[in-house]
């Protein structure tokens, strides 16, 4: 831990602001360990975030960091990546930030297959603003703005990203942090748009209001309610009922956006136009 | 005298070429009449010189991408019209507080809402100042010809880089779409200003520590400075600090960058003002009708002059105050129901009578109308 | 080869995750209290406590990497 802290963290900014038992610290740890695993150069890596609990993460990372406006991290990140393609660009975002106000930018970043790795901290709630429901809050759950139970249906944000054109999509949990580190590492290495949805817990507003017990109970819930996508292939529809698939959900190769554009630039400059 | 041959050029194209001359190497935009030609020209020209273009999914994403690109050290621009400027407001405010140089072109059309997409207007003038929330500095410039659009686009980039502030370029549909004979200045004769790069090593770098002129040095992403940029009120380290003392300091410093450098920002032309008893105060397209009316009136012995600001924000208060002490009346022709006239009145107070001349029918204000108004107030 | 597990009490927010999920029950303590390294000798250095600590407050060191 100490080596990671010295190399990748702005230690003077710790302890962080997240509540006791919030899963976001585990996700941030996984992101940093994935970066370490694939050996990204922090001098050439920009970490972008939007607004919300998740989006305070880059502030603790010793990288070029950009804390933008709500929902717009992927659009800012597209500008960074497209203007300077040699930079590694990660986006740390939340379920509200990415799937509600940021939804349009998410599907377009995926459609373009621009080489950005987006890690979506999904705690099913707007935590920073006190517990309103989000597009990833399951039906029936209670929130400050769904006092009678949420009647919305949540997105399957991974399938949405796959349909939009992302070339690497995975889902992990903070409970299985080892798997999560692997999924994020592969996402970073994917030369295209990668989305890793991370099931993380908000014990303070979501867990308490929905009587899901302590952060420990919420992590146990993650273990008991997820099924690895490989194992799921051998399970019946009945067995899979209500289960969340985790692991690598989709992986494909498609031309990467900024590389395609650079080819145009090189062609034009060769033709000496 | 420029070695360039005279050519017939559209206003929007002149804006795009001015951006290239200024060193713009990134454009992100979204199609909208009457500004799409700017994007079209840059989509063709930027890659030829190693620049990069992208059409984003909406105007919000366009300004966001421009800010992201600018943070990598790249001069960046977007272009839109009223509806797009409305959408960009929040991120323009972000560029203000995070002090990220960028240029936003607004080719104004009749509003509100969809309004008259192919008709000229000056209805976004106050939006250019107060479109985004909170006290924030902004610079807005308004050229009135194709050639001046080329020059003022360069000025917009220079000011944006020099003071690390978003600059809004206010055209209207006529200036954007009309074609004029233009002799562009030689490239090497054009003054280009770049942002102050970071001169201290990364470990000593404070991204928001101002120099004497109130403007901090600016590192770029990818140079190993590993600095933090946020829309939250922040201190010199760039990290969030919402304490009252720091908040007051930051907001006032952001404004002082502009207020203490008005001499470098405010550009105003004056015609026939020495002995004027009546003055016209006009910018953009109406300033051309006003100038021809002033000339005709002078031929008839009427002592009238024209004040023509290129800089709309910060408002050229000094010039207006000085004129008000000399002339009895100030006529303010605008293609709106009276917007900048409010600023004129604010600074003129009772030194002179201020009279509006307003059109909101999507047509240009004609020299005849200006002439009639001059005679009316005589 | 003994193991040294240190807890940074300044950062630890006493969430109890390490105590609950250590496969060898090396820690004692309940949520709301700092965990105690009760049985370091049982530690198998899987480092799951380090990986799952939301506060980056746990360090598991063994003699080799002293």
mmCIF file with all atom_site columns, C-alpha atoms in Angstrom, chain A residues 7-8 10 13 41-44 46 56 58-59 62-70 72 74-76 78-85 87 104-106 108-109 111-112 114 257-259 261-262 264-265 268-269 273, chain B residues 26-27 42-44 46-58 60-74 90-91 94 220-232 237 239-240:
data_model
loop_
_atom_site.group_PDB
_atom_site.id
_atom_site.type_symbol
_atom_site.label_atom_id
_atom_site.label_alt_id
_atom_site.label_comp_id
_atom_site.label_asym_id
_atom_site.label_entity_id
_atom_site.label_seq_id
_atom_site.pdbx_PDB_ins_code
_atom_site.Cartn_x
_atom_site.Cartn_y
_atom_site.Cartn_z
_atom_site.occupancy
_atom_site.B_iso_or_equiv
_atom_site.pdbx_formal_charge
_atom_site.auth_seq_id
_atom_site.auth_comp_id
_atom_site.auth_asym_id
_atom_site.auth_atom_id
_atom_site.pdbx_PDB_model_num
ATOM 1   C CA . UNK A 1 7   ? 3.685   6.810  -6.313  1.00 0.00 ? 7   UNK A CA 1
ATOM 2   C CA . UNK A 1 8   ? 0.056   7.481  -7.249  1.00 0.00 ? 8   UNK A CA 1
ATOM 3   C CA . UNK A 1 10  ? -1.869  12.959 -3.281  1.00 0.00 ? 10  UNK A CA 1
ATOM 4   C CA . UNK A 1 13  ? -5.384  15.169 0.546   1.00 0.00 ? 13  UNK A CA 1
ATOM 5   C CA . UNK A 1 41  ? 2.943   6.772  -16.980 1.00 0.00 ? 41  UNK A CA 1
ATOM 6   C CA . UNK A 1 42  ? 1.203   9.227  -14.618 1.00 0.00 ? 42  UNK A CA 1
ATOM 7   C CA . UNK A 1 43  ? 2.849   12.093 -16.487 1.00 0.00 ? 43  UNK A CA 1
ATOM 8   C CA . UNK A 1 44  ? 0.969   10.994 -19.610 1.00 0.00 ? 44  UNK A CA 1
ATOM 9   C CA . UNK A 1 46  ? -5.294  12.416 -17.451 1.00 0.00 ? 46  UNK A CA 1
ATOM 10  C CA . UNK A 1 56  ? -14.026 13.478 -6.063  1.00 0.00 ? 56  UNK A CA 1
ATOM 11  C CA . UNK A 1 58  ? -9.288  12.198 -9.217  1.00 0.00 ? 58  UNK A CA 1
ATOM 12  C CA . UNK A 1 59  ? -8.552  14.842 -6.540  1.00 0.00 ? 59  UNK A CA 1
ATOM 13  C CA . UNK A 1 62  ? -1.260  12.240 -8.414  1.00 0.00 ? 62  UNK A CA 1
ATOM 14  C CA . UNK A 1 63  ? -2.015  12.609 -12.145 1.00 0.00 ? 63  UNK A CA 1
ATOM 15  C CA . UNK A 1 64  ? -3.216  15.378 -14.468 1.00 0.00 ? 64  UNK A CA 1
ATOM 16  C CA . UNK A 1 65  ? -6.747  15.565 -13.097 1.00 0.00 ? 65  UNK A CA 1
ATOM 17  C CA . UNK A 1 66  ? -9.879  17.344 -14.294 1.00 0.00 ? 66  UNK A CA 1
ATOM 18  C CA . UNK A 1 67  ? -13.004 17.675 -12.150 1.00 0.00 ? 67  UNK A CA 1
ATOM 19  C CA . UNK A 1 68  ? -15.614 18.936 -14.599 1.00 0.00 ? 68  UNK A CA 1
ATOM 20  C CA . UNK A 1 69  ? -19.343 19.731 -14.652 1.00 0.00 ? 69  UNK A CA 1
ATOM 21  C CA . UNK A 1 70  ? -22.108 17.253 -13.880 1.00 0.00 ? 70  UNK A CA 1
ATOM 22  C CA . UNK A 1 72  ? -19.891 16.104 -18.910 1.00 0.00 ? 72  UNK A CA 1
ATOM 23  C CA . UNK A 1 74  ? -16.742 12.100 -21.115 1.00 0.00 ? 74  UNK A CA 1
ATOM 24  C CA . UNK A 1 75  ? -17.162 15.177 -23.334 1.00 0.00 ? 75  UNK A CA 1
ATOM 25  C CA . UNK A 1 76  ? -14.254 16.973 -21.612 1.00 0.00 ? 76  UNK A CA 1
ATOM 26  C CA . UNK A 1 78  ? -12.976 13.458 -25.533 1.00 0.00 ? 78  UNK A CA 1
ATOM 27  C CA . UNK A 1 79  ? -11.404 16.887 -26.009 1.00 0.00 ? 79  UNK A CA 1
ATOM 28  C CA . UNK A 1 80  ? -8.291  15.879 -24.047 1.00 0.00 ? 80  UNK A CA 1
ATOM 29  C CA . UNK A 1 81  ? -7.900  12.591 -25.911 1.00 0.00 ? 81  UNK A CA 1
ATOM 30  C CA . UNK A 1 82  ? -8.676  13.910 -29.369 1.00 0.00 ? 82  UNK A CA 1
ATOM 31  C CA . UNK A 1 83  ? -6.379  16.922 -29.015 1.00 0.00 ? 83  UNK A CA 1
ATOM 32  C CA . UNK A 1 84  ? -3.490  14.868 -27.607 1.00 0.00 ? 84  UNK A CA 1
ATOM 33  C CA . UNK A 1 85  ? -4.021  11.186 -28.494 1.00 0.00 ? 85  UNK A CA 1
ATOM 34  C CA . UNK A 1 87  ? -2.320  10.720 -23.460 1.00 0.00 ? 87  UNK A CA 1
ATOM 35  C CA . UNK A 1 104 ? -25.919 11.348 -24.169 1.00 0.00 ? 104 UNK A CA 1
ATOM 36  C CA . UNK A 1 105 ? -22.138 11.736 -23.894 1.00 0.00 ? 105 UNK A CA 1
ATOM 37  C CA . UNK A 1 106 ? -21.772 8.121  -22.777 1.00 0.00 ? 106 UNK A CA 1
ATOM 38  C CA . UNK A 1 108 ? -21.596 8.919  -28.200 1.00 0.00 ? 108 UNK A CA 1
ATOM 39  C CA . UNK A 1 109 ? -18.205 8.212  -26.650 1.00 0.00 ? 109 UNK A CA 1
ATOM 40  C CA . UNK A 1 111 ? -20.299 5.024  -30.609 1.00 0.00 ? 111 UNK A CA 1
ATOM 41  C CA . UNK A 1 112 ? -17.027 6.768  -31.555 1.00 0.00 ? 112 UNK A CA 1
ATOM 42  C CA . UNK A 1 114 ? -12.573 6.717  -28.639 1.00 0.00 ? 114 UNK A CA 1
ATOM 43  C CA . UNK A 1 257 ? -11.512 7.221  -33.207 1.00 0.00 ? 257 UNK A CA 1
ATOM 44  C CA . UNK A 1 258 ? -8.397  9.365  -32.727 1.00 0.00 ? 258 UNK A CA 1
ATOM 45  C CA . UNK A 1 259 ? -6.236  6.926  -34.716 1.00 0.00 ? 259 UNK A CA 1
ATOM 46  C CA . UNK A 1 261 ? -8.411  10.936 -37.503 1.00 0.00 ? 261 UNK A CA 1
ATOM 47  C CA . UNK A 1 262 ? -4.632  10.893 -37.251 1.00 0.00 ? 262 UNK A CA 1
ATOM 48  C CA . UNK A 1 264 ? -6.404  11.659 -42.210 1.00 0.00 ? 264 UNK A CA 1
ATOM 49  C CA . UNK A 1 265 ? -3.939  14.207 -40.852 1.00 0.00 ? 265 UNK A CA 1
ATOM 50  C CA . UNK A 1 268 ? -3.087  15.207 -45.955 1.00 0.00 ? 268 UNK A CA 1
ATOM 51  C CA . UNK A 1 269 ? 0.356   16.185 -44.798 1.00 0.00 ? 269 UNK A CA 1
ATOM 52  C CA . UNK A 1 273 ? -1.843  19.986 -49.292 1.00 0.00 ? 273 UNK A CA 1
ATOM 53  C CA . UNK B 2 26  ? -8.685  22.278 -32.222 1.00 0.00 ? 26  UNK B CA 1
ATOM 54  C CA . UNK B 2 27  ? -12.329 22.872 -33.014 1.00 0.00 ? 27  UNK B CA 1
ATOM 55  C CA . UNK B 2 42  ? -12.243 24.105 -40.098 1.00 0.00 ? 42  UNK B CA 1
ATOM 56  C CA . UNK B 2 43  ? -13.131 20.448 -40.666 1.00 0.00 ? 43  UNK B CA 1
ATOM 57  C CA . UNK B 2 44  ? -11.358 20.799 -44.010 1.00 0.00 ? 44  UNK B CA 1
ATOM 58  C CA . UNK B 2 46  ? -7.427  21.898 -39.554 1.00 0.00 ? 46  UNK B CA 1
ATOM 59  C CA . UNK B 2 47  ? -6.164  18.414 -40.445 1.00 0.00 ? 47  UNK B CA 1
ATOM 60  C CA . UNK B 2 48  ? -4.052  19.883 -43.264 1.00 0.00 ? 48  UNK B CA 1
ATOM 61  C CA . UNK B 2 49  ? -1.923  21.681 -40.673 1.00 0.00 ? 49  UNK B CA 1
ATOM 62  C CA . UNK B 2 50  ? -1.898  18.966 -38.017 1.00 0.00 ? 50  UNK B CA 1
ATOM 63  C CA . UNK B 2 51  ? -4.923  20.416 -36.218 1.00 0.00 ? 51  UNK B CA 1
ATOM 64  C CA . UNK B 2 52  ? -7.893  18.360 -35.144 1.00 0.00 ? 52  UNK B CA 1
ATOM 65  C CA . UNK B 2 53  ? -11.637 18.757 -35.634 1.00 0.00 ? 53  UNK B CA 1
ATOM 66  C CA . UNK B 2 54  ? -14.540 16.952 -34.048 1.00 0.00 ? 54  UNK B CA 1
ATOM 67  C CA . UNK B 2 55  ? -18.279 17.262 -34.377 1.00 0.00 ? 55  UNK B CA 1
ATOM 68  C CA . UNK B 2 56  ? -19.745 16.514 -30.975 1.00 0.00 ? 56  UNK B CA 1
ATOM 69  C CA . UNK B 2 57  ? -23.192 15.250 -29.991 1.00 0.00 ? 57  UNK B CA 1
ATOM 70  C CA . UNK B 2 58  ? -24.444 18.655 -28.818 1.00 0.00 ? 58  UNK B CA 1
ATOM 71  C CA . UNK B 2 60  ? -22.637 21.294 -24.327 1.00 0.00 ? 60  UNK B CA 1
ATOM 72  C CA . UNK B 2 61  ? -20.246 18.536 -25.398 1.00 0.00 ? 61  UNK B CA 1
ATOM 73  C CA . UNK B 2 62  ? -18.597 20.883 -27.895 1.00 0.00 ? 62  UNK B CA 1
ATOM 74  C CA . UNK B 2 63  ? -17.536 23.488 -25.333 1.00 0.00 ? 63  UNK B CA 1
ATOM 75  C CA . UNK B 2 64  ? -16.562 20.679 -22.942 1.00 0.00 ? 64  UNK B CA 1
ATOM 76  C CA . UNK B 2 65  ? -14.278 19.152 -25.574 1.00 0.00 ? 65  UNK B CA 1
ATOM 77  C CA . UNK B 2 66  ? -12.817 22.584 -26.349 1.00 0.00 ? 66  UNK B CA 1
ATOM 78  C CA . UNK B 2 67  ? -11.929 23.092 -22.671 1.00 0.00 ? 67  UNK B CA 1
ATOM 79  C CA . UNK B 2 68  ? -10.426 19.606 -22.462 1.00 0.00 ? 68  UNK B CA 1
ATOM 80  C CA . UNK B 2 69  ? -8.334  20.240 -25.572 1.00 0.00 ? 69  UNK B CA 1
ATOM 81  C CA . UNK B 2 70  ? -7.204  23.652 -24.330 1.00 0.00 ? 70  UNK B CA 1
ATOM 82  C CA . UNK B 2 71  ? -5.894  22.032 -21.143 1.00 0.00 ? 71  UNK B CA 1
ATOM 83  C CA . UNK B 2 72  ? -3.502  19.954 -23.281 1.00 0.00 ? 72  UNK B CA 1
ATOM 84  C CA . UNK B 2 73  ? -1.978  23.261 -24.460 1.00 0.00 ? 73  UNK B CA 1
ATOM 85  C CA . UNK B 2 74  ? -3.972  23.519 -27.686 1.00 0.00 ? 74  UNK B CA 1
ATOM 86  C CA . UNK B 2 90  ? -22.675 26.252 -17.763 1.00 0.00 ? 90  UNK B CA 1
ATOM 87  C CA . UNK B 2 91  ? -19.350 25.166 -19.276 1.00 0.00 ? 91  UNK B CA 1
ATOM 88  C CA . UNK B 2 94  ? -16.447 26.503 -15.958 1.00 0.00 ? 94  UNK B CA 1
ATOM 89  C CA . UNK B 2 220 ? -0.412  21.581 -20.020 1.00 0.00 ? 220 UNK B CA 1
ATOM 90  C CA . UNK B 2 221 ? -1.709  18.073 -19.474 1.00 0.00 ? 221 UNK B CA 1
ATOM 91  C CA . UNK B 2 222 ? 0.975   15.580 -20.435 1.00 0.00 ? 222 UNK B CA 1
ATOM 92  C CA . UNK B 2 223 ? 3.925   17.757 -19.397 1.00 0.00 ? 223 UNK B CA 1
ATOM 93  C CA . UNK B 2 224 ? 4.417   16.033 -16.048 1.00 0.00 ? 224 UNK B CA 1
ATOM 94  C CA . UNK B 2 225 ? 2.947   18.812 -13.888 1.00 0.00 ? 225 UNK B CA 1
ATOM 95  C CA . UNK B 2 226 ? 0.124   16.543 -12.663 1.00 0.00 ? 226 UNK B CA 1
ATOM 96  C CA . UNK B 2 227 ? -2.056  19.473 -11.615 1.00 0.00 ? 227 UNK B CA 1
ATOM 97  C CA . UNK B 2 228 ? -5.715  19.566 -10.631 1.00 0.00 ? 228 UNK B CA 1
ATOM 98  C CA . UNK B 2 229 ? -8.423  21.597 -12.346 1.00 0.00 ? 229 UNK B CA 1
ATOM 99  C CA . UNK B 2 230 ? -11.909 21.916 -10.851 1.00 0.00 ? 230 UNK B CA 1
ATOM 100 C CA . UNK B 2 231 ? -15.068 23.989 -11.168 1.00 0.00 ? 231 UNK B CA 1
ATOM 101 C CA . UNK B 2 232 ? -15.277 24.235 -7.380  1.00 0.00 ? 232 UNK B CA 1
ATOM 102 C CA . UNK B 2 237 ? -2.956  24.873 -5.373  1.00 0.00 ? 237 UNK B CA 1
ATOM 103 C CA . UNK B 2 239 ? -7.701  22.104 -4.978  1.00 0.00 ? 239 UNK B CA 1
ATOM 104 C CA . UNK B 2 240 ? -11.165 22.794 -3.647  1.00 0.00 ? 240 UNK B CA 1
#
